[in-house]
Short mmCIF file of C-alpha atoms and ligand atoms in Angstrom, two decimals:
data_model
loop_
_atom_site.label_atom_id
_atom_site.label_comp_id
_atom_site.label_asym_id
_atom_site.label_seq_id
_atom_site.Cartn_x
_atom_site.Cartn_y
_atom_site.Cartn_z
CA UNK M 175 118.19 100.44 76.89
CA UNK M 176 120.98 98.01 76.08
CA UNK M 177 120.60 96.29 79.20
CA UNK M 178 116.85 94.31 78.89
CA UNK M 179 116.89 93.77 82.56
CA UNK M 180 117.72 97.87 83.37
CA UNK M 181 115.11 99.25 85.32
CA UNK M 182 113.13 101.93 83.47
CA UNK M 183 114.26 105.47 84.24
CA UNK M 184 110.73 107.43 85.72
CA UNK M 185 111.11 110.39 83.49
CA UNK M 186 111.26 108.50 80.63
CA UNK M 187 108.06 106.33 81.67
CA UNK M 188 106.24 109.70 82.41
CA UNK M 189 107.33 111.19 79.30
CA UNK M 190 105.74 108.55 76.86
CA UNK M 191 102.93 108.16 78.77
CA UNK M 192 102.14 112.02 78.11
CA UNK M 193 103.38 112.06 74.50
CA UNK M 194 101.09 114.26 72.25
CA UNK M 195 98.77 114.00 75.10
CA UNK M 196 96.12 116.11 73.30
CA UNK M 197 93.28 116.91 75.80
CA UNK M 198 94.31 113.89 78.23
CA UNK M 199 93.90 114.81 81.80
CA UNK M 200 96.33 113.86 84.65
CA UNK M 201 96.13 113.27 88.25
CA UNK M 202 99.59 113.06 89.89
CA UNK M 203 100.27 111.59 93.43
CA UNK M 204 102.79 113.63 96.06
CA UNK M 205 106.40 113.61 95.79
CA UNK M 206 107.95 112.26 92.73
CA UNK M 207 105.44 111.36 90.41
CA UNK M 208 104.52 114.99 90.86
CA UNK M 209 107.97 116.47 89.85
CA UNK M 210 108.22 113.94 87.19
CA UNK M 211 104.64 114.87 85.45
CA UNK M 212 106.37 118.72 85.91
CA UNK M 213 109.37 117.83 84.46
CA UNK M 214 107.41 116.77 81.43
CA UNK M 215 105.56 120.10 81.15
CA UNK M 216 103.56 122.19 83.13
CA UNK M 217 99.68 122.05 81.80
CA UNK M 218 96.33 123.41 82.74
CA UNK M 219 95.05 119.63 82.34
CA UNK M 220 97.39 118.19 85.17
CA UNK M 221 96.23 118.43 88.51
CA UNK M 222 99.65 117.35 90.75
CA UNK M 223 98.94 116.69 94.45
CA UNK M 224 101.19 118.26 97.29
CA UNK M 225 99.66 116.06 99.86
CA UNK M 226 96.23 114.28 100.08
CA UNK M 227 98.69 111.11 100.14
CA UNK M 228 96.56 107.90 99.00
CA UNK M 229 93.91 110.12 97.11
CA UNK M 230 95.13 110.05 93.81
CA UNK M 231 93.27 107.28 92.56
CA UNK M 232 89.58 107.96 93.80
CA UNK M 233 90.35 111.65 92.35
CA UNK M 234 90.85 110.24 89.26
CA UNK M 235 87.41 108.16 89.90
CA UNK M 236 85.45 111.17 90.16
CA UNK M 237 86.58 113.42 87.82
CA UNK M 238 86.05 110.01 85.06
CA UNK M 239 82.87 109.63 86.46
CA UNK M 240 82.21 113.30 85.90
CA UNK M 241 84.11 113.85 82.59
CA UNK M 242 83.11 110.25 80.55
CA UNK M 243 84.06 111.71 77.27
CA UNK M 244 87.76 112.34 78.60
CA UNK M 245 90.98 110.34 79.23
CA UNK M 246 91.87 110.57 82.91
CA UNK M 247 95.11 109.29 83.64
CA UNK M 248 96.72 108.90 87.42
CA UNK M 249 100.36 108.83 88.18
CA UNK M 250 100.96 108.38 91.37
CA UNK M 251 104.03 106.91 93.48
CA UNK M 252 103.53 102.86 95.20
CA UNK M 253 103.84 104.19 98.84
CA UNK M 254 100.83 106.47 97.46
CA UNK M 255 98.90 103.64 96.18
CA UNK M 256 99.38 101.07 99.21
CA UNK M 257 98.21 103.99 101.71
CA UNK M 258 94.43 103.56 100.10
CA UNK M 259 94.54 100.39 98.37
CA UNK M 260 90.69 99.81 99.23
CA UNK M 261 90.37 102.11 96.32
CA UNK M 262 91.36 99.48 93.59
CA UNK M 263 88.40 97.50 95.17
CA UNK M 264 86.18 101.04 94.63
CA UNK M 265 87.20 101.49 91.28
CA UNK M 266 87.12 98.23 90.41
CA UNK M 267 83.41 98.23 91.29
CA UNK M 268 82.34 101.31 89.45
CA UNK M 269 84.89 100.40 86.34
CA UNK M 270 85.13 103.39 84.37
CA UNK M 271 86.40 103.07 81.04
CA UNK M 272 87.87 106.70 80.91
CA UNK M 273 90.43 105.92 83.59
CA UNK M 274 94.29 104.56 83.73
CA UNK M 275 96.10 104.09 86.96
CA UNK M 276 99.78 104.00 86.58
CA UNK M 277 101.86 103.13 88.96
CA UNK M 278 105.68 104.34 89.61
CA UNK M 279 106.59 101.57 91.24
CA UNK M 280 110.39 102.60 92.99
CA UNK M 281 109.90 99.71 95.87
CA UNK M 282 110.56 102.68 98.18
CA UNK M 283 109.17 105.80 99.72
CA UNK M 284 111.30 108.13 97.82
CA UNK M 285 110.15 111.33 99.27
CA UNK M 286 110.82 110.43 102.60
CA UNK M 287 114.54 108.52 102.19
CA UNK M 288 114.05 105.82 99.87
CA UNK M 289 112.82 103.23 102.93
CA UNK M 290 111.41 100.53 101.73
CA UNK M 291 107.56 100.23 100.72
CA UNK M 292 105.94 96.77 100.89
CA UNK M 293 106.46 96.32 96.91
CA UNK M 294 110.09 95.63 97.14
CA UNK M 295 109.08 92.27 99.57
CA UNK M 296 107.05 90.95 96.38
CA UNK M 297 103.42 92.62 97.37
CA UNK M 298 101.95 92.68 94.12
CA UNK M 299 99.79 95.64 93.18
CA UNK M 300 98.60 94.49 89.84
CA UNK M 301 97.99 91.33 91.46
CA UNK M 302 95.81 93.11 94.12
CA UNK M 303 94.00 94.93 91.29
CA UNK M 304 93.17 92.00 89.04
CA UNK M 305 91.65 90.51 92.03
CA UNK M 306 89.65 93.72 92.46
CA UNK M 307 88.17 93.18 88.92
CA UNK M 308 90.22 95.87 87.11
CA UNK M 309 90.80 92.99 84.04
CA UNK M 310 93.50 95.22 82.41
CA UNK M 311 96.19 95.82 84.76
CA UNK M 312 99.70 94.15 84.26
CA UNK M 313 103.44 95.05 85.48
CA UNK M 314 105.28 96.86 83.13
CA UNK M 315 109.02 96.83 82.53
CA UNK M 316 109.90 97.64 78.80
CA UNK M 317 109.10 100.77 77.32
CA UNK M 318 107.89 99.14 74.55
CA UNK M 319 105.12 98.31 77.35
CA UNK M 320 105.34 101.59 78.12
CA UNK M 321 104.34 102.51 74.78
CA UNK M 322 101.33 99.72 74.94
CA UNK M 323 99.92 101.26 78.12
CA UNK M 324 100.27 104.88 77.33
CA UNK M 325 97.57 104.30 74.36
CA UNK M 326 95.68 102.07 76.44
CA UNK M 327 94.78 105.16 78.38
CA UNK M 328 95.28 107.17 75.40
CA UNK M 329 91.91 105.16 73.64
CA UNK M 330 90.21 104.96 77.12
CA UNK M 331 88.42 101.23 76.43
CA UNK M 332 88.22 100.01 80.23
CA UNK M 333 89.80 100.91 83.24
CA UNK M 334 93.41 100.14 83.25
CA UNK M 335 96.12 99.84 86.03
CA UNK M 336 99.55 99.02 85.53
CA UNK M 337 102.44 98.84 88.28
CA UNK M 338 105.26 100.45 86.25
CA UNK M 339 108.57 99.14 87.87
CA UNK M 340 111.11 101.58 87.83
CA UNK M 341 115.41 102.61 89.83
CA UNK M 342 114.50 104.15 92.77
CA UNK M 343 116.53 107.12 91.68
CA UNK M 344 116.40 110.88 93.39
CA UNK M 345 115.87 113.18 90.57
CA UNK M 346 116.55 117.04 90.71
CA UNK M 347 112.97 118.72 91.80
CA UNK M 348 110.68 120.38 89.21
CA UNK M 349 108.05 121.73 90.69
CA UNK M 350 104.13 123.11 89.56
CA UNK M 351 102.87 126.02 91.06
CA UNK M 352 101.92 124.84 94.79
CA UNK M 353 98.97 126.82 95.68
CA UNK M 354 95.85 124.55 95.21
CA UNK M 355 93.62 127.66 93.98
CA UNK M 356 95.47 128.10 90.86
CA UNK M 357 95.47 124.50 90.62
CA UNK M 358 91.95 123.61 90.73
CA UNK M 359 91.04 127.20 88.91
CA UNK M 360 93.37 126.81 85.92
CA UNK M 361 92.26 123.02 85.59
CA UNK M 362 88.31 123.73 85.94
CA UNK M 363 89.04 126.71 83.62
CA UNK M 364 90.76 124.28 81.06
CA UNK M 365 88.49 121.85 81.39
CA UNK M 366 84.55 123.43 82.01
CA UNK M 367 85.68 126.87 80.43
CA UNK M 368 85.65 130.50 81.79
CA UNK M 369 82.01 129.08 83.37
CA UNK M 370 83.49 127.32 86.31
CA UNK M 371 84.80 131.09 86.95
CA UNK M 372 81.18 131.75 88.04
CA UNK M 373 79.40 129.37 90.55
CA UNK D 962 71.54 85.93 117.00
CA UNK D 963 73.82 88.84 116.45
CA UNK D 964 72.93 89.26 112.94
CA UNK D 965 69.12 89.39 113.97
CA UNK D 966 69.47 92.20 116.59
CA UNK D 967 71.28 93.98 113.90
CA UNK D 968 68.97 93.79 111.29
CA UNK D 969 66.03 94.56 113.86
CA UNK D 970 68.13 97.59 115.22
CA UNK D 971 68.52 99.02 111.33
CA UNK D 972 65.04 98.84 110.85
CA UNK D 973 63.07 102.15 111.31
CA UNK D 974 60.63 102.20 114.10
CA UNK D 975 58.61 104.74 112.62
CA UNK D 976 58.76 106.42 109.15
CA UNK D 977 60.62 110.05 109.54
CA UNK D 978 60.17 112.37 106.72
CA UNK D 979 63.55 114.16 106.76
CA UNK D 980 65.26 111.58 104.78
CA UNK D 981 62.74 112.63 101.80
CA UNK D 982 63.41 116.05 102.62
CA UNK D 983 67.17 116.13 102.01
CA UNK D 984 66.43 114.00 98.88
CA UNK D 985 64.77 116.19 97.31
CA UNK D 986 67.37 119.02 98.49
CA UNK D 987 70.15 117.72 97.90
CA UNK D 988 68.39 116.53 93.55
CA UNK D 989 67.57 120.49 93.48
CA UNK D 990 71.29 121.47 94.65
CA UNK D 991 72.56 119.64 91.51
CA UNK D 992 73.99 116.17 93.07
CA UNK D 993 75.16 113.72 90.83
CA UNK D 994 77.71 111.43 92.71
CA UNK D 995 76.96 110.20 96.28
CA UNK D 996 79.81 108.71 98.02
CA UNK D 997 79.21 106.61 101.30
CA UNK D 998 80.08 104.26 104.00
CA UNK D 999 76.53 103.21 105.31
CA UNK D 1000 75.17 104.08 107.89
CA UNK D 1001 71.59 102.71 109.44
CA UNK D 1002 70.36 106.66 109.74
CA UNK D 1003 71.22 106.91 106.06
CA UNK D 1004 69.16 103.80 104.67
CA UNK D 1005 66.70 105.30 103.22
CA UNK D 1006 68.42 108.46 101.64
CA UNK D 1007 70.71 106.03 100.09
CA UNK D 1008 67.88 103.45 98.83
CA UNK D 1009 66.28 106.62 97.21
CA UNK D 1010 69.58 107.87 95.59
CA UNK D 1011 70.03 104.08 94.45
CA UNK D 1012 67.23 104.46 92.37
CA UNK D 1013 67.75 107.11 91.14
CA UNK D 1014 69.28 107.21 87.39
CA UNK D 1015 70.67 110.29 87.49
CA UNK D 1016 73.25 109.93 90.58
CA UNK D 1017 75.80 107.63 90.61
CA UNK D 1018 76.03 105.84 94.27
CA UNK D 1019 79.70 104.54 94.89
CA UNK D 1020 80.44 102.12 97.88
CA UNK D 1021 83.93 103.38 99.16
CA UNK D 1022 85.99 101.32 101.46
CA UNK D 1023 86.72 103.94 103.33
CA UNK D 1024 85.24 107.90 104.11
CA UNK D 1025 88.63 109.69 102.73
CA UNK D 1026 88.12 108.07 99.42
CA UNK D 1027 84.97 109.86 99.21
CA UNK D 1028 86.80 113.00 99.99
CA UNK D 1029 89.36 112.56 97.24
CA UNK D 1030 86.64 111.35 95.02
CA UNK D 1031 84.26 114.26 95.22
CA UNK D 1032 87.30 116.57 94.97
CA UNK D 1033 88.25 114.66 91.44
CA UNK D 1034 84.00 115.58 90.41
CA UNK D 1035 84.70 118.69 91.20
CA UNK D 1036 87.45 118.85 88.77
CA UNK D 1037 85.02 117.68 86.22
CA UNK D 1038 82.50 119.87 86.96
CA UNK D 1039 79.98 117.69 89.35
CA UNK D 1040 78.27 117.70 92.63
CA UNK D 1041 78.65 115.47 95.01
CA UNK D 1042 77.73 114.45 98.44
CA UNK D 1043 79.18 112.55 101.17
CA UNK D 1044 77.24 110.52 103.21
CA UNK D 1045 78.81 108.74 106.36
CA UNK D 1046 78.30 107.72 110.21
CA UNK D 1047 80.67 110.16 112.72
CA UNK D 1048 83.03 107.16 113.37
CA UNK D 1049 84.16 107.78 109.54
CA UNK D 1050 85.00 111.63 109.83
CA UNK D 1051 87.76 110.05 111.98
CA UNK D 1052 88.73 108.42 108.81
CA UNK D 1053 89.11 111.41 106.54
CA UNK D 1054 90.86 114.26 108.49
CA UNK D 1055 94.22 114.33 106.50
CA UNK D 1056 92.26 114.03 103.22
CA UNK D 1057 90.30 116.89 104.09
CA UNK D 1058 92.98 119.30 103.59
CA UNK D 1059 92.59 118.87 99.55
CA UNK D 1060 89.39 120.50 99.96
CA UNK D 1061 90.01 122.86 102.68
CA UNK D 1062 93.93 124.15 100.84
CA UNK D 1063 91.96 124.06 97.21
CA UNK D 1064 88.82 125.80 98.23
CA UNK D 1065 86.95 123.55 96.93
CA UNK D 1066 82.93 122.55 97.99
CA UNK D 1067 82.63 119.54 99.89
CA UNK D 1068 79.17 118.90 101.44
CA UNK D 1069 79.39 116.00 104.21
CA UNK D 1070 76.02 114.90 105.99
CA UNK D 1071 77.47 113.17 109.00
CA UNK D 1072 75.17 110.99 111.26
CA UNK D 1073 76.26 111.30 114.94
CA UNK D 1074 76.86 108.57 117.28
CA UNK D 1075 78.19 109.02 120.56
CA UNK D 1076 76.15 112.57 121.26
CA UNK D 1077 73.12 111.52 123.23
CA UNK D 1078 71.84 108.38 124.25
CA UNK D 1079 74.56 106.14 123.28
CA UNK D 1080 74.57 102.49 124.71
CA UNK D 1081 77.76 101.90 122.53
CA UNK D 1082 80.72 102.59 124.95
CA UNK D 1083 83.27 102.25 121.47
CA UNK D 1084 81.46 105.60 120.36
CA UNK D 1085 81.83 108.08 122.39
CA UNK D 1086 85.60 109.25 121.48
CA UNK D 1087 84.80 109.66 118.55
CA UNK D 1088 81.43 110.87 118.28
CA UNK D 1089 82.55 113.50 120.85
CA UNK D 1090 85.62 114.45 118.37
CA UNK D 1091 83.35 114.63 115.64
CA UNK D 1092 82.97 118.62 115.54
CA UNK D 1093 86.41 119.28 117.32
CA UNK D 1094 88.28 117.70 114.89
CA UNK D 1095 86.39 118.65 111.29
CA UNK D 1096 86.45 122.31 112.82
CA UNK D 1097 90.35 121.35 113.40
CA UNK D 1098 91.00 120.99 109.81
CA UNK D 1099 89.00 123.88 108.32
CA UNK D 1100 85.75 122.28 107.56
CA UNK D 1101 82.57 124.33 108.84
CA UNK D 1102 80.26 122.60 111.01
CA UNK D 1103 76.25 122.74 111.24
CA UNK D 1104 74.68 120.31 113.67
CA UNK D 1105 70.62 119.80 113.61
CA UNK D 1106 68.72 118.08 116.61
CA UNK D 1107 65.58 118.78 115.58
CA UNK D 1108 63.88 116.49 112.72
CA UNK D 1109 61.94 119.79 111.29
CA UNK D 1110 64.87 121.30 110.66
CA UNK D 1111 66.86 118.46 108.91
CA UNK D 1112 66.23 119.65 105.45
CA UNK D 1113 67.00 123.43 105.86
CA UNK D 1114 70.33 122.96 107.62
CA UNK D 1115 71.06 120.54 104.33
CA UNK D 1116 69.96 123.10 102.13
CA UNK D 1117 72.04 126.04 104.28
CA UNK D 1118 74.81 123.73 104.12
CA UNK D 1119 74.63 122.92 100.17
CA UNK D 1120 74.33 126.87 99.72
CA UNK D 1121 77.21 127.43 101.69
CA UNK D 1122 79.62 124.67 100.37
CA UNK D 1123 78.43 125.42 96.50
CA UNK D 1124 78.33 128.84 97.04
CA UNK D 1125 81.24 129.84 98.88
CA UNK D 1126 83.68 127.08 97.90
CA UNK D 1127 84.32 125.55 101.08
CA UNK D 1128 83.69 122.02 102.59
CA UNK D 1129 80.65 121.84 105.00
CA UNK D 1130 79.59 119.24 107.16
CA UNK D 1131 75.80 118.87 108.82
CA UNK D 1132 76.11 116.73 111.71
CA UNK D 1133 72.65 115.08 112.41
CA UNK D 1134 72.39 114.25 116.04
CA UNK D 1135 71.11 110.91 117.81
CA UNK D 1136 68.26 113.23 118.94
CA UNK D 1137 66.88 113.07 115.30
CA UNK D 1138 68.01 109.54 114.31
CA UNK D 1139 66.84 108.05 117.79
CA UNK D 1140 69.47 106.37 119.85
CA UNK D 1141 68.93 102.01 119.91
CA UNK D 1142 69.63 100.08 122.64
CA UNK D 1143 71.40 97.03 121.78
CA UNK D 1144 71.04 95.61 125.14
CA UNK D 1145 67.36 95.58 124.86
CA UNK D 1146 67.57 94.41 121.33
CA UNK D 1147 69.48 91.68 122.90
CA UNK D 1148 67.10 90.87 125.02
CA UNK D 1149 63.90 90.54 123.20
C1 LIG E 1600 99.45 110.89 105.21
C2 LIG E 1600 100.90 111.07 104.91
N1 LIG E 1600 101.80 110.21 105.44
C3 LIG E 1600 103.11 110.36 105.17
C4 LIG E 1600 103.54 111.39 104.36
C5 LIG E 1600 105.00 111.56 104.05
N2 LIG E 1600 105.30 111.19 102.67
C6 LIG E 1600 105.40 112.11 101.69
S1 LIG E 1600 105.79 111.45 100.22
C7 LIG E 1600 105.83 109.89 100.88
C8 LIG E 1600 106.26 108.70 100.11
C9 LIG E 1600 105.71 108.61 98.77
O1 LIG E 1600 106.20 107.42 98.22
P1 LIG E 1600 105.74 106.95 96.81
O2 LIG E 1600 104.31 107.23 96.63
O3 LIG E 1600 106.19 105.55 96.62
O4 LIG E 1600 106.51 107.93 95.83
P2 LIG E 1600 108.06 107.97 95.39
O5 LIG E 1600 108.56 109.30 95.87
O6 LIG E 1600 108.78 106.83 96.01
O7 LIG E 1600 108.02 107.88 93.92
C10 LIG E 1600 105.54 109.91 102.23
C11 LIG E 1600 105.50 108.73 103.11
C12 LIG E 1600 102.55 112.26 103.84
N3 LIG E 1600 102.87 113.29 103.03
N4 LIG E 1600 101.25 112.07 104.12
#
């Protein structure tokens, strides 16, 4: 923290971005941004992905869409992003306030070996989605920004991405349950109630 | 020139009713969000879901985004449909296996290329890998030829997919959409 040109350590991004996240409901890309969201606490109201790499984003579009009175927020890893980046240009169209795209931007795959994604030769995500028409989206690289962006999807006021740069360091696993069942029946459960038991 | 042969091939030589049909289905199976690519056989379902207040139509760049999206209004409790040409199922296959691991419902209405009366060599693989590979990855596969039946193989497939959990496709064939010739088009 001493250091004001230290990369920010992903745990602690995750972490504030989740503080007293109240009903807030999170969509977390493969790999990393998975164990990190874990790491912070297992809940109901995250939905961590396992694969479906380059989804995270338009899952977070529909369940906004489909839950407008709730704070959706995505965490999801750059290699994750970059593999559907035609979904910025989605999202940018249908612009739901409810919904916050953050970034964990490592400049690497991390998952696979820490090889190089095309952010760490200067591609410029937030770049990409400004020109998609998401009007809040910025780079990130204080926590005090941190801070700013976790109650800009905290509040929910416009659709918001932000390309969190962060050390590509290997963190110890921590993992959610894996089965997708018991995630999407213990999320619809916390979310619609013991209704979405029944058809 | 090319533009005009395209816009001539999109429009329908004579009025089917099926698109109607499925409409109205798909309004009494509870959709709310359609996701789509266009496709010319899907023109007028889409113009009627366009003005339609109560279902959101999103314009993906791609099929798999519709497959990650309806997963995400599934999460929040809506139904959703995917409407896209077979070239696209091509596009979704890995993305499929969020609905197929999560049992979750998926309804895909797929109009076929590449199955009968193609003039389009660029079609066929994938037109004829349609049904192999969506069967490949755990989706269940209905395929309708014949224009009367349109709407109940939609509504069989909605049942299925809303009641059982499980991602469905209907595959409408080039028998029902009736297959252009381009070269004709061309010509005139
Ligand atoms: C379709 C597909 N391609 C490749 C992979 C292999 N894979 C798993 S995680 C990952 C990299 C993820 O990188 P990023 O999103 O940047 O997350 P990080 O771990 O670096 O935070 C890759 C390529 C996969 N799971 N699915």
């Amino acid at each position: 923290m001493s250091n004001p040109n230290a990369l920010l350590h992903r745990r602690d991004v995750v972490n504030e971005l989740l503080r007293d996240r109240a009903d807030l409901l999170v969509i977390a890309g493969l790999g990393a941004p998975n164990w990190d969201v874990s790491a912070a606490g297992d809940h109901p109201n995250n939905f961590p992905l396992w694969g479906a790499m380059g989804g995270a984003s338009m899952i977070g579009l529909g369940l906004a869409l489909a839950q407008p009175k709730r704070k959706v927020l995505v965490i999801t890893g750059d290699g994750e992003m970059l593999m559907n980046v035609g979904s910025l240009a989605t999202i940018g169209v249908e612009a739901p306030k409810n919904l916050t795209i953050a970034v964990l931007d490592n400049e690497r795959f991390g998952e696979t070996g820490m090889q190089k994604t095309p952010t760490a030769s200067g591609v410029d995500l937030a770049g990409i989605a400004t020109a998609c028409g998401i009007r809040t989206s910025r780079i990130v690289r204080t926590m005090t920004e941190v801070a700013e962006l976790r109650d800009l999807a905290h509040e929910g006021r416009g659709t918001t991405f932000a390309q969190v740069k962060i050390n590509p360091e290997a963190l110890v696993f921590v993992m959610p349950p894996a089965d997708g069942v018991i995630l999407t029946t213990r999320f619809r459960q916390s979310v619609l109630g013991d209704e979405a038991l029944f058809n | 020139m090319a533009e005009a042969a395209k816009s001539r091939a999109e429009a329908p030589e004579r009025l089917p009713t099926w698109p109607d049909e499925i409409y109205r289905v798909l309004k009494d199976a509870g959709i709310r969000q359609v996701a789509m690519v266009p496709d010319a056989g899907h023109s007028r379902l889409i113009r009627s879901f366009e003005a339609d207040p109560e279902t959101r139509v999103v314009t993906l760049t791609t099929e798999e985004e519709g497959v990650a999206m309806l997963a995400g209004a599934w999460l929040g409790g809506e139904r959703g449909v995917l409407l896209l040409q077979s070239s696209g199922v091509g596009n979704c296959i890995n993305m499929l296996s969020l609905p197929v691991i999560c049992h979750m419902p998926l309804l895909m209405i797929v109009t076929m290329r590449g199955d009968w009366g193609e003039f389009n060599p660029w079609q066929i693989p994938m037109g004829q890998g349609t049904r192999p590979s969506l069967e490949a990855i755990g989706v269940i596969v209905n395929k309708v030829d014949e224009p009367h039946l349109v709407a109940s193989t939609v509504q069989g497939a909605a049942n299925l997919a809303f009641n059982t959990w499980k991602p469905v496709a209907v595959l409408i064939g080039q028998r029902v959409l009736g297959a252009k010739n381009f070269k004709e088009l061309a010509r005139k």
